[in-house]
XYZ file of N, CA, C and O in Angstrom:
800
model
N 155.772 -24.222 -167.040
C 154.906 -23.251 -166.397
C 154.138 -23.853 -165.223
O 154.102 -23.128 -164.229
N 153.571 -24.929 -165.142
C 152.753 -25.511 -164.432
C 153.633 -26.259 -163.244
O 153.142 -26.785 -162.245
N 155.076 -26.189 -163.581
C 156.380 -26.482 -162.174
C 156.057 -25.862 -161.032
O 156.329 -26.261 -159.900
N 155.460 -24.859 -161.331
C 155.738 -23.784 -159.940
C 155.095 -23.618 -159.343
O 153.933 -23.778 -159.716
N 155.463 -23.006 -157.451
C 154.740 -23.548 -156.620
C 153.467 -22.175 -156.242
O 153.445 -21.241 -157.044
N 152.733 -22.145 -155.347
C 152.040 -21.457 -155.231
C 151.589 -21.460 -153.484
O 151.353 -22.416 -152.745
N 151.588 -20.248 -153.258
C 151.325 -20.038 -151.817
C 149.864 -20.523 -151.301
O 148.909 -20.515 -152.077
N 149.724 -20.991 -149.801
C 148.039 -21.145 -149.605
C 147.547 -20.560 -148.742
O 148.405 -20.972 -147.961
N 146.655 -19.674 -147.836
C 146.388 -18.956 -147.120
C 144.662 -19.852 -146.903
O 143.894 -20.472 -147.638
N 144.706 -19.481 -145.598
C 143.670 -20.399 -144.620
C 142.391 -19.033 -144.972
O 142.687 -17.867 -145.234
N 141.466 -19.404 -144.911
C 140.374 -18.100 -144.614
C 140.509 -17.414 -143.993
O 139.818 -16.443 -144.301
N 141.441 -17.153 -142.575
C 141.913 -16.271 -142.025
C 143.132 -15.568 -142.723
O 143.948 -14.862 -142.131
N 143.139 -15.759 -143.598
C 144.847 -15.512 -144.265
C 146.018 -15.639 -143.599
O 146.940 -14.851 -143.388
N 145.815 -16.811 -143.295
C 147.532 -17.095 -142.523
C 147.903 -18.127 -143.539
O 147.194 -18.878 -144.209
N 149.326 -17.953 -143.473
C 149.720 -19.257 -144.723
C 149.997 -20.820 -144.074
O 150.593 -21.076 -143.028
N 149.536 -21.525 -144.780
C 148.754 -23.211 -144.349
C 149.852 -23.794 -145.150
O 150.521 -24.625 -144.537
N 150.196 -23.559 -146.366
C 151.315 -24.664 -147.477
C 151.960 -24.024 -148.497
O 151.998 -22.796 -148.565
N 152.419 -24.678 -149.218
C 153.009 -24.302 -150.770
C 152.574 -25.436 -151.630
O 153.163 -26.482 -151.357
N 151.800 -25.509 -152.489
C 151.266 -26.380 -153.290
C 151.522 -25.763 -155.212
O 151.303 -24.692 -155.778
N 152.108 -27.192 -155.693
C 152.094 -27.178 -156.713
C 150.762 -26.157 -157.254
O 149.667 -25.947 -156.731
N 151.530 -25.509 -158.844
C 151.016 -25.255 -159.733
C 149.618 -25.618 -160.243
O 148.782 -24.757 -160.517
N 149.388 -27.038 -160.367
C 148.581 -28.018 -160.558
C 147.901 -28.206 -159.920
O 146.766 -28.497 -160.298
N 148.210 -28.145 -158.702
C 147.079 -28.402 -157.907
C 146.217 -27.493 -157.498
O 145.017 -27.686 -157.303
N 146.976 -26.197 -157.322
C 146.335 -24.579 -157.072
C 145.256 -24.434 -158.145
O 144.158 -23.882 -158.081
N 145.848 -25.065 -159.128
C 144.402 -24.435 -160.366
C 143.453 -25.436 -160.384
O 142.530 -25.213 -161.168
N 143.373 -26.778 -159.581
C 142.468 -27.573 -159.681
C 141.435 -27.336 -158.429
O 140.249 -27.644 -158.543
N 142.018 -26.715 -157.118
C 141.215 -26.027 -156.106
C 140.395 -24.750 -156.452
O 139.276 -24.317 -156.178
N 141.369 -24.386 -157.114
C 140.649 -23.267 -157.908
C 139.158 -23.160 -158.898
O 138.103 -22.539 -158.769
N 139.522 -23.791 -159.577
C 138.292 -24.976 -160.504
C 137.752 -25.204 -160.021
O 136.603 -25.181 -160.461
N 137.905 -25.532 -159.018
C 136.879 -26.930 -158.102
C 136.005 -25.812 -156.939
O 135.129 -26.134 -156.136
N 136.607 -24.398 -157.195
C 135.965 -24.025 -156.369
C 135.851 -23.828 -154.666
O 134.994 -23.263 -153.988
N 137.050 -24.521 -154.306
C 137.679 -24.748 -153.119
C 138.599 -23.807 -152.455
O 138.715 -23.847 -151.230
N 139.383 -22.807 -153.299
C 140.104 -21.567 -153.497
C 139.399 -20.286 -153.906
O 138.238 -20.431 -154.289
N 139.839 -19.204 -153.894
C 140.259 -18.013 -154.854
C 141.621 -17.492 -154.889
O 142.539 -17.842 -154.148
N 141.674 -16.445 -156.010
C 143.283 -16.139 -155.962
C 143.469 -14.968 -155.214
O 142.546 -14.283 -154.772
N 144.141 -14.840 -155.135
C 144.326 -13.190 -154.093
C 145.300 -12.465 -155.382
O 146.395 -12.915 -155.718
N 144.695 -11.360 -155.952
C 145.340 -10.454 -156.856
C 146.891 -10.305 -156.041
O 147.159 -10.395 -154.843
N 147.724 -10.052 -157.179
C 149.167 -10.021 -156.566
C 149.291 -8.321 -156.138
O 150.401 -8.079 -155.664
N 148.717 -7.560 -156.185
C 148.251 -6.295 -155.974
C 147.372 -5.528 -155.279
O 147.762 -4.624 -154.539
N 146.560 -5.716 -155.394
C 145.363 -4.907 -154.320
C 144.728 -6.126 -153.057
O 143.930 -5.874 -152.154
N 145.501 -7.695 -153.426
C 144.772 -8.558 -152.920
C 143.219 -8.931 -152.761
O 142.678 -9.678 -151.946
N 142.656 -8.133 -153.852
C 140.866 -8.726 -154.120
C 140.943 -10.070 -154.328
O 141.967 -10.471 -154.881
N 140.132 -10.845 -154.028
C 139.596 -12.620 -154.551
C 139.290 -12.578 -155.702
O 138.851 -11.487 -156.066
N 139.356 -13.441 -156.527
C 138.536 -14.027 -157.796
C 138.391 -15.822 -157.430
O 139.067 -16.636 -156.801
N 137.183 -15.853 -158.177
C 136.900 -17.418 -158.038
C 137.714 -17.535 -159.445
O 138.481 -16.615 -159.728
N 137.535 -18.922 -160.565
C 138.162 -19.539 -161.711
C 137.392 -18.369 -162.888
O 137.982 -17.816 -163.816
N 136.093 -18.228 -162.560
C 135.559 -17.853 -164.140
C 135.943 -16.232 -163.834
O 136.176 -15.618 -164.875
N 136.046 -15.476 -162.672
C 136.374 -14.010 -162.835
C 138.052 -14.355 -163.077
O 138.403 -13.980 -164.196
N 138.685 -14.716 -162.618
C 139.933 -15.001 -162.947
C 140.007 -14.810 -164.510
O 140.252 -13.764 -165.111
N 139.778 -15.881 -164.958
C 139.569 -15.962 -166.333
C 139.500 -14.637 -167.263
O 140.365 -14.117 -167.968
N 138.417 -14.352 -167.056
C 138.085 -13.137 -167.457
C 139.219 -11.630 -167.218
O 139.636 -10.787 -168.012
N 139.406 -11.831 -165.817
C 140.812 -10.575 -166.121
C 141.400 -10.741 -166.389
O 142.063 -9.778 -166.775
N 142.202 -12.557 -166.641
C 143.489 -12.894 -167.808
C 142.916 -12.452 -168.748
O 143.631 -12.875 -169.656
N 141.919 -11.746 -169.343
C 141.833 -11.925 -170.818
C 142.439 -10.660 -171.530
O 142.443 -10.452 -172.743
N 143.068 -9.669 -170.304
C 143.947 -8.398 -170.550
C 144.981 -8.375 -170.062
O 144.963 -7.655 -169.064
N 146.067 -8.878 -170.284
C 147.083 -8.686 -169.726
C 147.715 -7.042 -169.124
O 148.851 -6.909 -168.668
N 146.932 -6.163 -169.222
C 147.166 -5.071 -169.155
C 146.503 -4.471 -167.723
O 146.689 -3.307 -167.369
N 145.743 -5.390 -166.994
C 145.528 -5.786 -165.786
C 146.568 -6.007 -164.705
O 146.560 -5.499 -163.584
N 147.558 -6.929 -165.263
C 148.975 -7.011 -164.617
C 150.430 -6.465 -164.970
O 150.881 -6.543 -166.113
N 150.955 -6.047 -164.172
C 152.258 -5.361 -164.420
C 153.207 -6.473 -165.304
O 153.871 -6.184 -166.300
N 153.090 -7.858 -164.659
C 153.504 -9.061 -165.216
C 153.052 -10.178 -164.757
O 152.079 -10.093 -164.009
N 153.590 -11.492 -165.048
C 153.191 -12.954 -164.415
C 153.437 -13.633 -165.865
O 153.804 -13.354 -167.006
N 152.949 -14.814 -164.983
C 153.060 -16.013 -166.272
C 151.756 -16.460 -166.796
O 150.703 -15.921 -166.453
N 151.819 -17.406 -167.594
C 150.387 -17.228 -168.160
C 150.396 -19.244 -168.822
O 151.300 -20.078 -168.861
N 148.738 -19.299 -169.272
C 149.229 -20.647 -169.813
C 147.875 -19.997 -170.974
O 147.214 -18.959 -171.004
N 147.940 -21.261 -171.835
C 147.420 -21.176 -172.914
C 146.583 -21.684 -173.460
O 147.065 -22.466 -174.280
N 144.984 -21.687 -173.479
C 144.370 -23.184 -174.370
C 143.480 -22.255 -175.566
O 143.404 -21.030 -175.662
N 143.000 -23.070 -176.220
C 142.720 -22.590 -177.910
C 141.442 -21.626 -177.479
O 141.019 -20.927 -178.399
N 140.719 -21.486 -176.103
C 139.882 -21.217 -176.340
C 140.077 -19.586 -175.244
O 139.361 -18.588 -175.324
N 141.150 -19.778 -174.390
C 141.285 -18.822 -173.375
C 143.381 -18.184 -172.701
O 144.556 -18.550 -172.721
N 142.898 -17.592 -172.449
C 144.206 -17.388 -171.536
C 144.099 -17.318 -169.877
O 143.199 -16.627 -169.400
N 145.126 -18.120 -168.885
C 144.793 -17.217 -167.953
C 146.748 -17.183 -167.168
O 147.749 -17.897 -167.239
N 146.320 -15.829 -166.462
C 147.207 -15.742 -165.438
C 147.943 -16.607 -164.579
O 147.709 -16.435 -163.383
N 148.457 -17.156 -164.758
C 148.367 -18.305 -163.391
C 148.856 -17.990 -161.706
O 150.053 -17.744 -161.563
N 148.081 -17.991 -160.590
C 147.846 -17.718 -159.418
C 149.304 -17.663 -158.858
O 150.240 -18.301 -159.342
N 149.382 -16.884 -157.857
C 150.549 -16.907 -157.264
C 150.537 -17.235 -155.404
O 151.310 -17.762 -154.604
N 149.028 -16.495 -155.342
C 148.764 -16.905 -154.064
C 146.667 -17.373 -153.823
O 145.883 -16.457 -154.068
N 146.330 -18.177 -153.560
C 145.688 -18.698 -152.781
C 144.783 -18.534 -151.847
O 145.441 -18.666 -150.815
N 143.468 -18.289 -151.484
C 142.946 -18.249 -150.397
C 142.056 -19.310 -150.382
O 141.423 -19.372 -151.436
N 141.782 -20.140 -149.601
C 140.713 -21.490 -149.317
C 139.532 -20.784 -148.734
O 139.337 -19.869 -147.933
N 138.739 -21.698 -149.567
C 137.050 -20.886 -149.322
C 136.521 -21.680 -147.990
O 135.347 -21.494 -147.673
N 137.271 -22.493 -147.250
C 136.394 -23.548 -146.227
C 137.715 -23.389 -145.147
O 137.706 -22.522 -144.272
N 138.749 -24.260 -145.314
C 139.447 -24.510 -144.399
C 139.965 -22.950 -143.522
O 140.171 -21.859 -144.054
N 140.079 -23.312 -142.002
C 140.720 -22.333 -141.147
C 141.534 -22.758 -140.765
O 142.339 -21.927 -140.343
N 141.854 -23.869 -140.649
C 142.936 -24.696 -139.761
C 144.152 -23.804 -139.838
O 144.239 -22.790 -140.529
N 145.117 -24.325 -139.014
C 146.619 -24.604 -138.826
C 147.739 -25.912 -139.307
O 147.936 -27.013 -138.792
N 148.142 -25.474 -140.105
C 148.998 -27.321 -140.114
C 149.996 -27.057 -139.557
O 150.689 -26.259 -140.188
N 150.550 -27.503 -138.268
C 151.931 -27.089 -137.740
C 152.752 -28.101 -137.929
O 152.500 -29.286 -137.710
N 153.719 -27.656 -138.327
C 154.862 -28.465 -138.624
C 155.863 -27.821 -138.498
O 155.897 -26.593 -138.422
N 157.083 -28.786 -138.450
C 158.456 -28.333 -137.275
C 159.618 -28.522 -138.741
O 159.271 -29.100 -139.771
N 160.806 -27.990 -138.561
C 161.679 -27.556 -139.216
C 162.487 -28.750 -138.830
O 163.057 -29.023 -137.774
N 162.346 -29.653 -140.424
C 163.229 -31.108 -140.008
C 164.802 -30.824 -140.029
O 165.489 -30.280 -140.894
N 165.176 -31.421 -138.682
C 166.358 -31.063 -138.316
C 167.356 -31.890 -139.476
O 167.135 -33.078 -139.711
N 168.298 -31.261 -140.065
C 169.339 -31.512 -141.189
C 170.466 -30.581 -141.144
O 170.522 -29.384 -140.862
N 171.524 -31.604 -141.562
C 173.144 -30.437 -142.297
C 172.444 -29.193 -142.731
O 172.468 -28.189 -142.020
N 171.818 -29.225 -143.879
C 171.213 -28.298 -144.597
C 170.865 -27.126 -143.711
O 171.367 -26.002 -143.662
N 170.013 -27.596 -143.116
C 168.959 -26.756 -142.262
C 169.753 -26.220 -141.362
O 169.716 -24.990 -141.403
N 170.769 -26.851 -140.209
C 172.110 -26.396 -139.658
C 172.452 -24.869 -140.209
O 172.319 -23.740 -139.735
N 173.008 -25.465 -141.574
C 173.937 -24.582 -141.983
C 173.152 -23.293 -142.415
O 173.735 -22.216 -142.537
N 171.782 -23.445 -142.646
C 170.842 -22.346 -143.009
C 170.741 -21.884 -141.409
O 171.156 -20.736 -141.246
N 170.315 -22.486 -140.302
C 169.947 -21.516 -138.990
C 171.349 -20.397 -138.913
O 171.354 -19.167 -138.858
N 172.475 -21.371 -138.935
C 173.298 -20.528 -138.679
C 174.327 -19.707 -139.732
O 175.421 -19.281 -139.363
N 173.933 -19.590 -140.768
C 173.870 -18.796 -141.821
C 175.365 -18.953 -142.317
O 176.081 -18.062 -142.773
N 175.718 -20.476 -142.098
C 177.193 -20.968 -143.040
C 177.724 -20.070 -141.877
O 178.091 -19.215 -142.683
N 178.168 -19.397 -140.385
C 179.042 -19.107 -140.130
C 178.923 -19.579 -138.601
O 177.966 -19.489 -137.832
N 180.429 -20.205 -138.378
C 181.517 -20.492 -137.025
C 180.437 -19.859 -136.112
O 180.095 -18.679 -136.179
N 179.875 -20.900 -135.137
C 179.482 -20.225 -133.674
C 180.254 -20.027 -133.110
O 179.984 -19.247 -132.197
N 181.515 -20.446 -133.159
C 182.436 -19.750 -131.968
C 183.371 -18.669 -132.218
O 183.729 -17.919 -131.310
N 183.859 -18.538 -133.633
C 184.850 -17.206 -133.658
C 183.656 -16.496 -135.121
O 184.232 -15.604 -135.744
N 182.978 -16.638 -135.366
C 182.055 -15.911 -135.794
C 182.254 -15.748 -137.534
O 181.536 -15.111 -138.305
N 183.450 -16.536 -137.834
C 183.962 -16.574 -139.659
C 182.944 -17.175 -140.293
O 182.765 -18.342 -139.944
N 182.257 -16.774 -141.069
C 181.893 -17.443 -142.857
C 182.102 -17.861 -143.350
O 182.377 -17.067 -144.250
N 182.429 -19.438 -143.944
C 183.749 -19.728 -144.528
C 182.989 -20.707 -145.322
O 182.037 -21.222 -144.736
N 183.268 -21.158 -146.831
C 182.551 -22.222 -147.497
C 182.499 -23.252 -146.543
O 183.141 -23.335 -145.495
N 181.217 -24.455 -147.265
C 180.759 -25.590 -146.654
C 181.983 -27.024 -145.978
O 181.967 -27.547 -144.864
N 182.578 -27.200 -146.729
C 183.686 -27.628 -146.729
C 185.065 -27.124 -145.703
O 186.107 -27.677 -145.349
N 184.506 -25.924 -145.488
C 185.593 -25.468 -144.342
C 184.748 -25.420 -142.800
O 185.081 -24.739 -141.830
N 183.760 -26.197 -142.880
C 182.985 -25.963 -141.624
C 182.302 -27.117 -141.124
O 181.633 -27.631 -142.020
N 182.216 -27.743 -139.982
C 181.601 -28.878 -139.549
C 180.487 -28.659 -138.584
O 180.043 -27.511 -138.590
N 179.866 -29.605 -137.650
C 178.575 -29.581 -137.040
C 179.007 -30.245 -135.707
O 179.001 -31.451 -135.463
N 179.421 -29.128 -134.809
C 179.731 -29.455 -133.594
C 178.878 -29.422 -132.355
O 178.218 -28.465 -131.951
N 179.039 -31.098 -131.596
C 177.784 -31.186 -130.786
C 178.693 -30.323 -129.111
O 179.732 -30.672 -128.550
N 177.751 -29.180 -128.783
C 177.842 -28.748 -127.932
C 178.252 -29.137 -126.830
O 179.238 -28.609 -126.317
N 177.726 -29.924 -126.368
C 178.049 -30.829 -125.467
C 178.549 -32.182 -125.991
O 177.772 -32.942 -126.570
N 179.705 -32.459 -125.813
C 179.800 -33.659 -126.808
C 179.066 -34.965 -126.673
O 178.280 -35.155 -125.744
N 179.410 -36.181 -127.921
C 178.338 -37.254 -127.637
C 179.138 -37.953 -126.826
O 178.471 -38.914 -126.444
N 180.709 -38.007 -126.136
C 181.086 -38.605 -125.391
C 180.601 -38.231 -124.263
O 180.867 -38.761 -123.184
N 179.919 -37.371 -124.421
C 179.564 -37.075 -122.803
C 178.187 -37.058 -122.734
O 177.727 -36.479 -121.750
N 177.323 -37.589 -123.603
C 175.543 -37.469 -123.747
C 175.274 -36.882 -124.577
O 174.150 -37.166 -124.991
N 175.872 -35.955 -125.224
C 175.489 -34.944 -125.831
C 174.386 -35.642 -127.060
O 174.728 -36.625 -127.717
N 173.422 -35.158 -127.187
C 172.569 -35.834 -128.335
C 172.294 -34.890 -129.684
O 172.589 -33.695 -129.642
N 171.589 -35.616 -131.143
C 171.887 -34.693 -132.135
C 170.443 -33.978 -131.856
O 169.385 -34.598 -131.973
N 170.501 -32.930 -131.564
C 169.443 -31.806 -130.962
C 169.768 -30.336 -131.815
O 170.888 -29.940 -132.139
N 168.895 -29.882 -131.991
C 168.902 -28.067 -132.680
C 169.712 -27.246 -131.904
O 170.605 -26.423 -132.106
N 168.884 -27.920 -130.562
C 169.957 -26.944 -129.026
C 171.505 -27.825 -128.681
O 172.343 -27.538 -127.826
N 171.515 -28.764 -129.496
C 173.130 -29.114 -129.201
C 173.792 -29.120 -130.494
O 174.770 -29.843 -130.684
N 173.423 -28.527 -131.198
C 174.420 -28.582 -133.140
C 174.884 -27.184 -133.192
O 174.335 -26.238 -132.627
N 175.983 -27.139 -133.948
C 176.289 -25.201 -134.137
C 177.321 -25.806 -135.068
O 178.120 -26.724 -134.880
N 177.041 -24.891 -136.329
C 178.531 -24.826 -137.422
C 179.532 -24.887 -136.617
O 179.285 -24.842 -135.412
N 181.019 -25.012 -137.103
C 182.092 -24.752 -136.368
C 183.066 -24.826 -137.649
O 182.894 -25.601 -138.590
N 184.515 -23.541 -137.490
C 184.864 -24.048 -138.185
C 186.247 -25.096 -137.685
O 186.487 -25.318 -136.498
N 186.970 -25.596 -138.692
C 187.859 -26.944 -138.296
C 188.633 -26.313 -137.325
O 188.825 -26.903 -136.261
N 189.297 -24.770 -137.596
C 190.115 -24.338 -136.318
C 189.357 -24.625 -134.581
O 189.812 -25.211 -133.598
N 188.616 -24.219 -134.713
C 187.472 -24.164 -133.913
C 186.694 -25.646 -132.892
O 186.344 -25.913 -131.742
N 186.769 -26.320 -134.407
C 185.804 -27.859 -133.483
C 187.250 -28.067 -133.003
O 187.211 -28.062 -131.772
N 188.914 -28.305 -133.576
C 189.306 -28.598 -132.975
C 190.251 -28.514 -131.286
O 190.740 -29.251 -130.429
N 190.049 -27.080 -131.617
C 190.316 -26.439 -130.004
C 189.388 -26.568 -128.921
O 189.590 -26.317 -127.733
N 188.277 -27.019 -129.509
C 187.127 -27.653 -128.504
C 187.539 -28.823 -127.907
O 188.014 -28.992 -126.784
N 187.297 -29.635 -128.812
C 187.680 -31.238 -128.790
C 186.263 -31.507 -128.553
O 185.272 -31.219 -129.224
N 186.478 -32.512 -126.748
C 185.446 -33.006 -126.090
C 185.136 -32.010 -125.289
O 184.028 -32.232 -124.802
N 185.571 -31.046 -124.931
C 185.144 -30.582 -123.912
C 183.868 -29.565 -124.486
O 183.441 -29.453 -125.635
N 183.306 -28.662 -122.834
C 181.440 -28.078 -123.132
C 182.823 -26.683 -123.716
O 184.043 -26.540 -123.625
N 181.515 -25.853 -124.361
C 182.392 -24.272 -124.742
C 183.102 -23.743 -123.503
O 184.270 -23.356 -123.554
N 182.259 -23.733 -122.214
C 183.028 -23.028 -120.842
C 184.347 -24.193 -120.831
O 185.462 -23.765 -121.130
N 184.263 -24.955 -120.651
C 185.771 -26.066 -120.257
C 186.682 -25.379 -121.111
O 187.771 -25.033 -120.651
N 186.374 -25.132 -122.318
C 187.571 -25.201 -123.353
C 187.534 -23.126 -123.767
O 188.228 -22.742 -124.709
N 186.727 -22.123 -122.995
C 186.772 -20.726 -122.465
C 186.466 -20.187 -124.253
O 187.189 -19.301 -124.708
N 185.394 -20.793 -125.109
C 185.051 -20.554 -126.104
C 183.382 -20.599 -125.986
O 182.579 -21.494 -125.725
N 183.279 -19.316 -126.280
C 181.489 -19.086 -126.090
C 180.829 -18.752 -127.809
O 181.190 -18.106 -128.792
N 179.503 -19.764 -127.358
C 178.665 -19.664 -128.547
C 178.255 -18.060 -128.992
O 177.887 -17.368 -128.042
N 178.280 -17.400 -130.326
C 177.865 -16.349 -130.566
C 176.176 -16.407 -130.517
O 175.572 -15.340 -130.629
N 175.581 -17.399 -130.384
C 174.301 -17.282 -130.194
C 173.924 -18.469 -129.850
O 174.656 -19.421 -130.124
N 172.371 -18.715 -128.993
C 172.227 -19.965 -127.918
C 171.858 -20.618 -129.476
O 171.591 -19.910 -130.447
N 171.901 -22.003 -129.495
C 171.168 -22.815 -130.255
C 170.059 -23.031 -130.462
O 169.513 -22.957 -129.362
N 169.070 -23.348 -131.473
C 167.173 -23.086 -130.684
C 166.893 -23.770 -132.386
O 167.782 -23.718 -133.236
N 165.749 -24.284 -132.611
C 165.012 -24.751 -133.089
C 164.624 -23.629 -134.001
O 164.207 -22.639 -133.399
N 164.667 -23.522 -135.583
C 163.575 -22.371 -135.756
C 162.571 -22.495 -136.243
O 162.422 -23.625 -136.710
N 161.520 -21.655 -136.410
C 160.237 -21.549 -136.424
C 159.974 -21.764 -137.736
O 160.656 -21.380 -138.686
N 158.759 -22.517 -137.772
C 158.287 -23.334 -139.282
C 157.701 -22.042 -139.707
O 157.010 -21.193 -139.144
N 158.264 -22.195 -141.021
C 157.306 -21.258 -142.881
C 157.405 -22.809 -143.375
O 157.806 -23.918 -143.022
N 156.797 -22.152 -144.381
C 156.345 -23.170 -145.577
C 157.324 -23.963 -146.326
O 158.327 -23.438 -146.811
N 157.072 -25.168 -146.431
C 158.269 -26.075 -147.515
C 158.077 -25.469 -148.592
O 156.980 -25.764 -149.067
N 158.892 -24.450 -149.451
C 158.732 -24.418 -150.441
C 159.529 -25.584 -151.603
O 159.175 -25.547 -152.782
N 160.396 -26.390 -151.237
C 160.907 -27.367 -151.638
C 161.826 -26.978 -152.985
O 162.418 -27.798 -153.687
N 161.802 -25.538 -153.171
C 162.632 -25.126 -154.617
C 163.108 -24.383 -154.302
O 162.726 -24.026 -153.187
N 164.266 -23.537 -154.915
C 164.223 -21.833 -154.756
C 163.173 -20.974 -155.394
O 162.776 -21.148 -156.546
N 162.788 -20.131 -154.665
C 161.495 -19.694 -155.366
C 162.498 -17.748 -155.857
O 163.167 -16.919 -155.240
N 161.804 -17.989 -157.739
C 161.988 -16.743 -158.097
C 161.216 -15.646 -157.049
O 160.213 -15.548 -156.343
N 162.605 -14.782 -157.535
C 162.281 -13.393 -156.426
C 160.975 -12.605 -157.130
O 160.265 -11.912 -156.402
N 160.717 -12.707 -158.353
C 159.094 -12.032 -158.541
C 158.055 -12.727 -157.877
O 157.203 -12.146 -157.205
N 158.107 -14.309 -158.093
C 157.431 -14.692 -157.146
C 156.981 -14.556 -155.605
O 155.904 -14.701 -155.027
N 158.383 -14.187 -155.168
C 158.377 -14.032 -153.225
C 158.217 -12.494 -153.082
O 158.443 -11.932 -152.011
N 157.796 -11.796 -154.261
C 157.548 -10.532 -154.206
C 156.226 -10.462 -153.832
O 155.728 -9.668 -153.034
N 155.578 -11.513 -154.579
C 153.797 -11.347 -154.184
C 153.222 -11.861 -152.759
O 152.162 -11.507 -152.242
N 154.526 -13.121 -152.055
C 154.608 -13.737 -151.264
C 154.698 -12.674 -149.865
O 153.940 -12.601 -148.898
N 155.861 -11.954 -150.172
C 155.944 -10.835 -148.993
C 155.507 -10.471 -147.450
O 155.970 -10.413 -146.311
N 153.936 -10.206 -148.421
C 152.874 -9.922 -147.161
C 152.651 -10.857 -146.275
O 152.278 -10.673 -145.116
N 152.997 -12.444 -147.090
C 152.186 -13.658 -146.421
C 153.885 -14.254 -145.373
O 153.921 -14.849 -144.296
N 154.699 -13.925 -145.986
C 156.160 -15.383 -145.409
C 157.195 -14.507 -145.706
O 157.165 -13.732 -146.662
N 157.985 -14.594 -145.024
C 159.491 -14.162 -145.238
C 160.620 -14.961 -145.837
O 161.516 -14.577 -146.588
N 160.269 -16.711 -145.110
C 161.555 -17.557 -145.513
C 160.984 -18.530 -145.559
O 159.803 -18.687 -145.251
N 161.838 -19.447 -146.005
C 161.308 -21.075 -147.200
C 161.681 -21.571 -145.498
O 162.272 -20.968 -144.602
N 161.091 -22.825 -145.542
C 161.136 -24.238 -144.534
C 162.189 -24.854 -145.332
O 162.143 -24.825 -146.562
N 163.408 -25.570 -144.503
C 164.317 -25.876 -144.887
C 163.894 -27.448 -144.677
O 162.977 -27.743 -143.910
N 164.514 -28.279 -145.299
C 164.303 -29.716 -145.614
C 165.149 -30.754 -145.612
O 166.138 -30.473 -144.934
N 165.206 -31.993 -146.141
C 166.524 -32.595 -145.422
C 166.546 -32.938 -144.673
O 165.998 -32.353 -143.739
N 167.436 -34.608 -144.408
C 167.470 -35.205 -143.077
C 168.875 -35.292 -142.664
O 169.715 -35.380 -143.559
N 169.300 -35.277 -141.289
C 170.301 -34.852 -140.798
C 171.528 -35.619 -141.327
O 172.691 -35.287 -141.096
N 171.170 -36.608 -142.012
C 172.679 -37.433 -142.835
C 172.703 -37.338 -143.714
O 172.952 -38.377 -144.326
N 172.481 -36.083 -144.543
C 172.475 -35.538 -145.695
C 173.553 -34.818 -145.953
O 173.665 -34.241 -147.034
């Protein structure tokens, strides 16, 4: 129960991280947080919290933990009682992450095809400068990288289905996150931060 991750929202409510289970309920405690109801989004500090775990009939569902003396809900999302900041952080470039921008399918003839039927072709090749860049990587599949070769897409009269680009940081969630979970998430993020380093 205490595995799972939990969303964080800045006092402005923009989302700042994904932080363990554990740690959400110790900000919480500590007074450093509230939770944002998975529903109407009202705050609770730890001891009102508490107190509306003590009906489960409060929530449609969730998870819960247990001690001899109480029950509570356990948080799904987060609001920090101090911090406003921003933490910006960039989408570490990886295979992984590759194959997530471009959604497992061929930039150049546009097929889907398992992992194994698809490679990471530098746009411009490295015989010719080409460097490992977001704006120079694109799936490809083997038909594909190899009708390229060395040459740019115009030399060899094969055009990218979409420019290459960097994408925009969400949160490491570092797991797959259950879909009840990213249900409460919704309002705050659309998609996990992909992870992984490019020789992976």
């Amino acid at each position: 129960m205490l595995e799972g991750q939990v969303l964080v929202l800045n006092r402005s409510w923009v989302v700042v991280h994904v932080t363990p289970m554990r740690r959400a309920l110790t900000l919480l405690f500590q007074g450093h947080a509230r939770v944002v109801h998975p529903k109407d989004y009202r705050l609770y500090d730890f001891d009102n919290w508490c107190e509306l775990s003590r009906f489960k009939g409060n929530f449609e569902s969730g998870r819960y933990i247990h001690t001899p003396s109480f029950q509570i809900r356990l948080p799904e999302v987060i609001l920090l009682s101090t911090f406003n900041g921003f933490v910006k952080r960039e989408v570490r470039l990886s295979r992984r992450n590759i194959f997530e921008r471009d959604e497992q399918r061929c930039q150049y003839c546009g097929q889907r095809l398992p992992k194994q039927e698809l490679t990471i072709d530098h746009v411009l090749p490295r015989s010719r400068g080409g460097r490992d860049t977001w704006e120079n990587l694109v799936l490809a599949c083997l038909r594909c990288n190899l009708k390229k070769g060395s040459k740019t897409p115009e030399e060899a009269s094969m055009h990218l289905l979409h420019k290459p680009v960097a994408p925009h940081w969400l949160p490491r969630f570092g797991m797959p996150i259950p879909k009840d979970e990213l249900m409460s998430w919704q309002r705050f993020v659309d998609l996990a931060y992909w992870h992984t380093d490019i020789s992976e």
